[in-house]
Every structure is written in C-alpha cells, then in structure tokens.
Amino acid sequence: MEIEVLGSYGGESLECRMTCLLVGGRIALDAGSLTQALPIARQVEVHSILLTHSHMDHTSSLPFFIENVYGLSSGGIDLYASAATIYAIRKYLFNNATWPDFTRLPNHLLPAIRFHELEAEVPLEIDGVRFTPIPVDHLVPTLGFLIEGDGAAVLWSSDTGPTERLWEVANRTPNLRAVCLDTSFDNALQQVADVSLHLTPRTLERELEKLRVEVPVLLHHLKPPCVERIHQEVGALGLPGVEFLEQGRRYRFDRA
Ligand SMILES: [Zn+2]
Ligand SMILES: [Zn+2]
C-alpha cells in the first residue's frame, strides 16, 4: 500500500503544505494541498476524497481542485465525510457565495462532486483499500482512519487532543505498520493546544503511554511557526520509534 504525503502541516507557508495524503495515487485523504502538490494531470487521476473534518487546513484546495478537474475527470468526484462535515462543507464552502455549488453543477443529475456520509467504525472500501473511520477529539466532529491494504494497516489521526478510541484500535490491530499523529504546537503554547484540542510534545508523551504495540509513530500537522521548537522538544523526549512524517515522501506499507 502506497501513501504519498502531499502536505504534512497544520498551516501554510513557503515550505509547509497543508494536510493531504494520496493513497494509491487516486484516493485523497483530506484536501489541504491537492492543487499545490500535484500537476493537473495527476489531479485528474484522483476520483475519491475522504475528509477528516471541515477545517480549512484540510479542505482549502477543494474548490480549486474541483475547478481544475471539472470536465476532465470521468464521472465526477466522490467525497466521503461525516454528516457534520458534509453539512459544514455545503453551508460554508459550496454555498454559491464562497464558491459555486458543485453538487448541482453542471446539473443535479451529473454533478461534479457527490457527497457520501461516513458512519463511525463502519468500513468503506475503495480500490481495494479499506478505510474505517474512528472518532477522535477535536473542536468539531473529526474522524481518524484505520487504512488497510496489501496486508498492512496504518492508523491516521489528523487533528486531535487527548483521545481514547484511537489507541484501543491501535492496540487491537495485529498488522499495524504506523500511527500518524497530530503534534501541532510546542510546549509553550500548551494552553492554545488544550483549548483547540491539539497535542504538544508534552501531551504527545502522555498519549503514547496508551500505545501498547511497538510501531513507528509519525508526527505531523505541525503549525509552521512552531516547527523548530517542536523538533527540539520531541528530540529531547528521546521517544523510541517517534519520527516526523515527511512531506513529499512516498511511504510503502506491506505485510510483514
Ligand atoms: Zn488541522
Ligand atoms: Zn482542525
């Protein structure tokens, strides 16, 4: 199973693109940087998008992506998200004021995008890859995903504060190859992290006590101004198996 990291940050700057993964080249997980990371010829290949939640650092390239592939991709784009996220995207993004309503363009029978509702812990299979949504703890309803394919599993959590169910799933998944986890702010911004439901190196250390299996933990969603301090603080913790998710890298996960 191949996962390409198009954007691995929780904010945008010259070097930092916002949260976006490409699974098997054709399925996007979040849409923070689809249009910044891929040439249009590769954007056209993407036929399905799963969203963790409605925040802009996970959705901001959607309007421009739809515009780029409009008329080029065959059969429209399938967009999978929770009912709460679909409601927010319809109301605040594709509302004809912020951007045209592409669920009714070119017409309601053949729309450019189609929404599909995800239910917590009900798996969805696309192109032979299984995505199981796992609710996490963030300011708005947010899903992590257990991604399974080619005999390997990766647990993806984007934005979350301290959480429980994610770790239960990690501990009971035998073929788990990696856990990807939010570390948004450095320790000096603990209060900001607590009220916005994100992790810092301090709360990351506590969260990792809940993980009882030895797998690589790949940190991501760093806020651009905090990158250097987070690297220093995580380095000082000396946690085994903890690394940073590398933007631009293609990861390969297979059965052991
Ligand atoms: Zn975010
Ligand atoms: Zn968020």
PDB file of C-alpha atoms in Angstrom, residues 53-180:
ATOM      1  CA  HIS A  53     -13.270  17.245   9.304  1.00  0.00           C
ATOM      2  CA  SER A  54     -14.332  20.599   7.906  1.00  0.00           C
ATOM      3  CA  HIS A  55     -11.469  22.885   8.993  1.00  0.00           C
ATOM      4  CA  MET A  56      -9.799  24.866   6.221  1.00  0.00           C
ATOM      5  CA  ASP A  57      -6.339  23.351   6.590  1.00  0.00           C
ATOM      6  CA  HIS A  58      -7.995  20.073   5.455  1.00  0.00           C
ATOM      7  CA  THR A  59     -10.389  21.396   2.814  1.00  0.00           C
ATOM      8  CA  SER A  60      -8.934  24.587   1.321  1.00  0.00           C
ATOM      9  CA  SER A  61      -7.782  23.113  -2.016  1.00  0.00           C
ATOM     10  CA  LEU A  62     -11.199  21.514  -2.703  1.00  0.00           C
ATOM     11  CA  PRO A  63     -12.715  24.465  -4.646  1.00  0.00           C
ATOM     12  CA  PHE A  64      -9.655  24.843  -6.910  1.00  0.00           C
ATOM     13  CA  PHE A  65      -9.235  21.084  -7.312  1.00  0.00           C
ATOM     14  CA  ILE A  66     -12.862  20.733  -8.474  1.00  0.00           C
ATOM     15  CA  GLU A  67     -12.330  23.598 -10.891  1.00  0.00           C
ATOM     16  CA  ASN A  68      -9.089  22.065 -12.264  1.00  0.00           C
ATOM     17  CA  VAL A  69     -10.565  18.629 -12.911  1.00  0.00           C
ATOM     18  CA  TYR A  70     -14.020  19.836 -13.950  1.00  0.00           C
ATOM     19  CA  GLY A  71     -14.851  18.231 -17.285  1.00  0.00           C
ATOM     20  CA  LEU A  72     -11.544  16.286 -17.353  1.00  0.00           C
ATOM     21  CA  SER A  73     -12.130  13.568 -14.744  1.00  0.00           C
ATOM     22  CA  SER A  74     -14.588  10.922 -15.808  1.00  0.00           C
ATOM     23  CA  GLY A  75     -17.751  10.623 -13.747  1.00  0.00           C
ATOM     24  CA  GLY A  76     -17.238  13.283 -11.092  1.00  0.00           C
ATOM     25  CA  ILE A  77     -15.569  13.193  -7.666  1.00  0.00           C
ATOM     26  CA  ASP A  78     -16.843  11.146  -4.722  1.00  0.00           C
ATOM     27  CA  LEU A  79     -16.427  12.934  -1.418  1.00  0.00           C
ATOM     28  CA  TYR A  80     -16.719  10.923   1.806  1.00  0.00           C
ATOM     29  CA  ALA A  81     -17.163  12.595   5.204  1.00  0.00           C
ATOM     30  CA  SER A  82     -19.261  12.579   8.367  1.00  0.00           C
ATOM     31  CA  ALA A  83     -22.746  14.135   8.280  1.00  0.00           C
ATOM     32  CA  ALA A  84     -21.425  17.099  10.299  1.00  0.00           C
ATOM     33  CA  THR A  85     -18.558  17.716   7.856  1.00  0.00           C
ATOM     34  CA  ILE A  86     -20.842  17.427   4.807  1.00  0.00           C
ATOM     35  CA  TYR A  87     -23.236  19.912   6.406  1.00  0.00           C
ATOM     36  CA  ALA A  88     -20.381  22.385   7.018  1.00  0.00           C
ATOM     37  CA  ILE A  89     -18.920  21.999   3.501  1.00  0.00           C
ATOM     38  CA  ARG A  90     -22.329  22.560   1.898  1.00  0.00           C
ATOM     39  CA  LYS A  91     -23.197  25.506   4.125  1.00  0.00           C
ATOM     40  CA  TYR A  92     -19.866  27.368   4.284  1.00  0.00           C
ATOM     41  CA  LEU A  93     -17.877  26.355   1.183  1.00  0.00           C
ATOM     42  CA  PHE A  94     -20.034  25.244  -1.778  1.00  0.00           C
ATOM     43  CA  ASN A  95     -22.797  27.700  -0.906  1.00  0.00           C
ATOM     44  CA  ASN A  96     -22.692  29.838  -4.086  1.00  0.00           C
ATOM     45  CA  ALA A  97     -21.334  32.760  -2.022  1.00  0.00           C
ATOM     46  CA  THR A  98     -17.885  31.369  -1.113  1.00  0.00           C
ATOM     47  CA  TRP A  99     -17.737  29.109  -4.192  1.00  0.00           C
ATOM     48  CA  PRO A 100     -20.282  27.659  -6.672  1.00  0.00           C
ATOM     49  CA  ASP A 101     -22.347  24.677  -5.516  1.00  0.00           C
ATOM     50  CA  PHE A 102     -20.636  21.898  -7.473  1.00  0.00           C
ATOM     51  CA  THR A 103     -23.122  19.352  -6.128  1.00  0.00           C
ATOM     52  CA  ARG A 104     -25.570  20.932  -8.622  1.00  0.00           C
ATOM     53  CA  LEU A 105     -23.150  21.788 -11.426  1.00  0.00           C
ATOM     54  CA  PRO A 106     -23.223  21.186 -14.351  1.00  0.00           C
ATOM     55  CA  ASN A 107     -26.622  19.797 -13.257  1.00  0.00           C
ATOM     56  CA  HIS A 108     -28.019  17.874 -10.303  1.00  0.00           C
ATOM     57  CA  LEU A 109     -28.099  14.574 -12.258  1.00  0.00           C
ATOM     58  CA  LEU A 110     -24.420  14.691 -13.231  1.00  0.00           C
ATOM     59  CA  PRO A 111     -22.784  16.788 -10.515  1.00  0.00           C
ATOM     60  CA  ALA A 112     -19.025  17.469 -10.325  1.00  0.00           C
ATOM     61  CA  ILE A 113     -18.989  16.195  -6.717  1.00  0.00           C
ATOM     62  CA  ARG A 114     -21.131  13.680  -4.864  1.00  0.00           C
ATOM     63  CA  PHE A 115     -21.246  13.518  -1.060  1.00  0.00           C
ATOM     64  CA  HIS A 116     -21.321  10.195   0.781  1.00  0.00           C
ATOM     65  CA  GLU A 117     -21.895  10.021   4.529  1.00  0.00           C
ATOM     66  CA  LEU A 118     -19.428   8.093   6.702  1.00  0.00           C
ATOM     67  CA  GLU A 119     -20.528   6.357   9.899  1.00  0.00           C
ATOM     68  CA  ALA A 120     -18.130   5.874  12.813  1.00  0.00           C
ATOM     69  CA  GLU A 121     -16.389   2.489  12.660  1.00  0.00           C
ATOM     70  CA  VAL A 122     -18.263   1.375   9.523  1.00  0.00           C
ATOM     71  CA  PRO A 123     -15.544   0.442   6.987  1.00  0.00           C
ATOM     72  CA  LEU A 124     -15.590   1.708   3.426  1.00  0.00           C
ATOM     73  CA  GLU A 125     -13.625   0.018   0.624  1.00  0.00           C
ATOM     74  CA  ILE A 126     -12.281   1.966  -2.352  1.00  0.00           C
ATOM     75  CA  ASP A 127      -9.940   0.398  -4.955  1.00  0.00           C
ATOM     76  CA  GLY A 128      -9.183  -2.478  -2.571  1.00  0.00           C
ATOM     77  CA  VAL A 129      -8.186  -0.170   0.321  1.00  0.00           C
ATOM     78  CA  ARG A 130     -10.317  -0.278   3.449  1.00  0.00           C
ATOM     79  CA  PHE A 131     -10.934   2.916   5.426  1.00  0.00           C
ATOM     80  CA  THR A 132     -12.504   2.613   8.877  1.00  0.00           C
ATOM     81  CA  PRO A 133     -13.471   5.977  10.428  1.00  0.00           C
ATOM     82  CA  ILE A 134     -12.512   6.331  14.110  1.00  0.00           C
ATOM     83  CA  PRO A 135     -13.910   9.339  16.013  1.00  0.00           C
ATOM     84  CA  VAL A 136     -11.228  11.448  17.746  1.00  0.00           C
ATOM     85  CA  ASP A 137     -11.416  14.533  19.985  1.00  0.00           C
ATOM     86  CA  HIS A 138     -11.251  17.924  18.268  1.00  0.00           C
ATOM     87  CA  LEU A 139     -13.203  21.206  18.211  1.00  0.00           C
ATOM     88  CA  VAL A 140     -15.599  19.934  15.542  1.00  0.00           C
ATOM     89  CA  PRO A 141     -16.643  16.306  14.859  1.00  0.00           C
ATOM     90  CA  THR A 142     -13.455  14.701  13.482  1.00  0.00           C
ATOM     91  CA  LEU A 143     -12.544  11.246  12.216  1.00  0.00           C
ATOM     92  CA  GLY A 144      -9.253   9.414  12.206  1.00  0.00           C
ATOM     93  CA  PHE A 145      -8.962   6.467   9.799  1.00  0.00           C
ATOM     94  CA  LEU A 146      -7.619   2.949  10.014  1.00  0.00           C
ATOM     95  CA  ILE A 147      -6.290   2.443   6.457  1.00  0.00           C
ATOM     96  CA  GLU A 148      -5.855  -1.197   5.428  1.00  0.00           C
ATOM     97  CA  GLY A 149      -4.461  -2.628   2.206  1.00  0.00           C
ATOM     98  CA  ASP A 150      -1.914  -5.202   0.953  1.00  0.00           C
ATOM     99  CA  GLY A 151      -1.980  -6.919   4.362  1.00  0.00           C
ATOM    100  CA  ALA A 152      -0.816  -3.778   6.179  1.00  0.00           C
ATOM    101  CA  ALA A 153      -2.623  -1.230   8.328  1.00  0.00           C
ATOM    102  CA  VAL A 154      -1.836   2.409   9.085  1.00  0.00           C
ATOM    103  CA  LEU A 155      -3.692   4.411  11.698  1.00  0.00           C
ATOM    104  CA  TRP A 156      -4.147   8.009  10.627  1.00  0.00           C
ATOM    105  CA  SER A 157      -5.248  10.680  13.037  1.00  0.00           C
ATOM    106  CA  SER A 158      -5.116  14.266  11.962  1.00  0.00           C
ATOM    107  CA  ASP A 159      -6.402  16.810  14.457  1.00  0.00           C
ATOM    108  CA  THR A 160      -6.997  15.571  17.981  1.00  0.00           C
ATOM    109  CA  GLY A 161      -6.394  16.373  21.609  1.00  0.00           C
ATOM    110  CA  PRO A 162      -6.037  13.566  24.149  1.00  0.00           C
ATOM    111  CA  THR A 163      -8.201  10.697  22.906  1.00  0.00           C
ATOM    112  CA  GLU A 164      -9.100   7.066  23.737  1.00  0.00           C
ATOM    113  CA  ARG A 165     -10.756   5.028  20.987  1.00  0.00           C
ATOM    114  CA  LEU A 166      -7.862   5.569  18.562  1.00  0.00           C
ATOM    115  CA  TRP A 167      -5.493   3.787  20.957  1.00  0.00           C
ATOM    116  CA  GLU A 168      -7.893   0.892  21.528  1.00  0.00           C
ATOM    117  CA  VAL A 169      -7.960   0.389  17.746  1.00  0.00           C
ATOM    118  CA  ALA A 170      -4.146   0.674  17.537  1.00  0.00           C
ATOM    119  CA  ASN A 171      -3.657  -1.929  20.270  1.00  0.00           C
ATOM    120  CA  ARG A 172      -6.006  -4.469  18.697  1.00  0.00           C
ATOM    121  CA  THR A 173      -4.793  -4.175  15.058  1.00  0.00           C
ATOM    122  CA  PRO A 174      -2.255  -7.000  14.520  1.00  0.00           C
ATOM    123  CA  ASN A 175      -0.789  -5.832  11.184  1.00  0.00           C
ATOM    124  CA  LEU A 176      -0.335  -2.194  12.222  1.00  0.00           C
ATOM    125  CA  ARG A 177       2.705  -0.643  10.466  1.00  0.00           C
ATOM    126  CA  ALA A 178       2.477   3.002  11.641  1.00  0.00           C
ATOM    127  CA  VAL A 179       0.467   5.520  13.622  1.00  0.00           C
ATOM    128  CA  CYS A 180       0.315   9.105  12.301  1.00  0.00           C
TER     129      CYS A 180
END
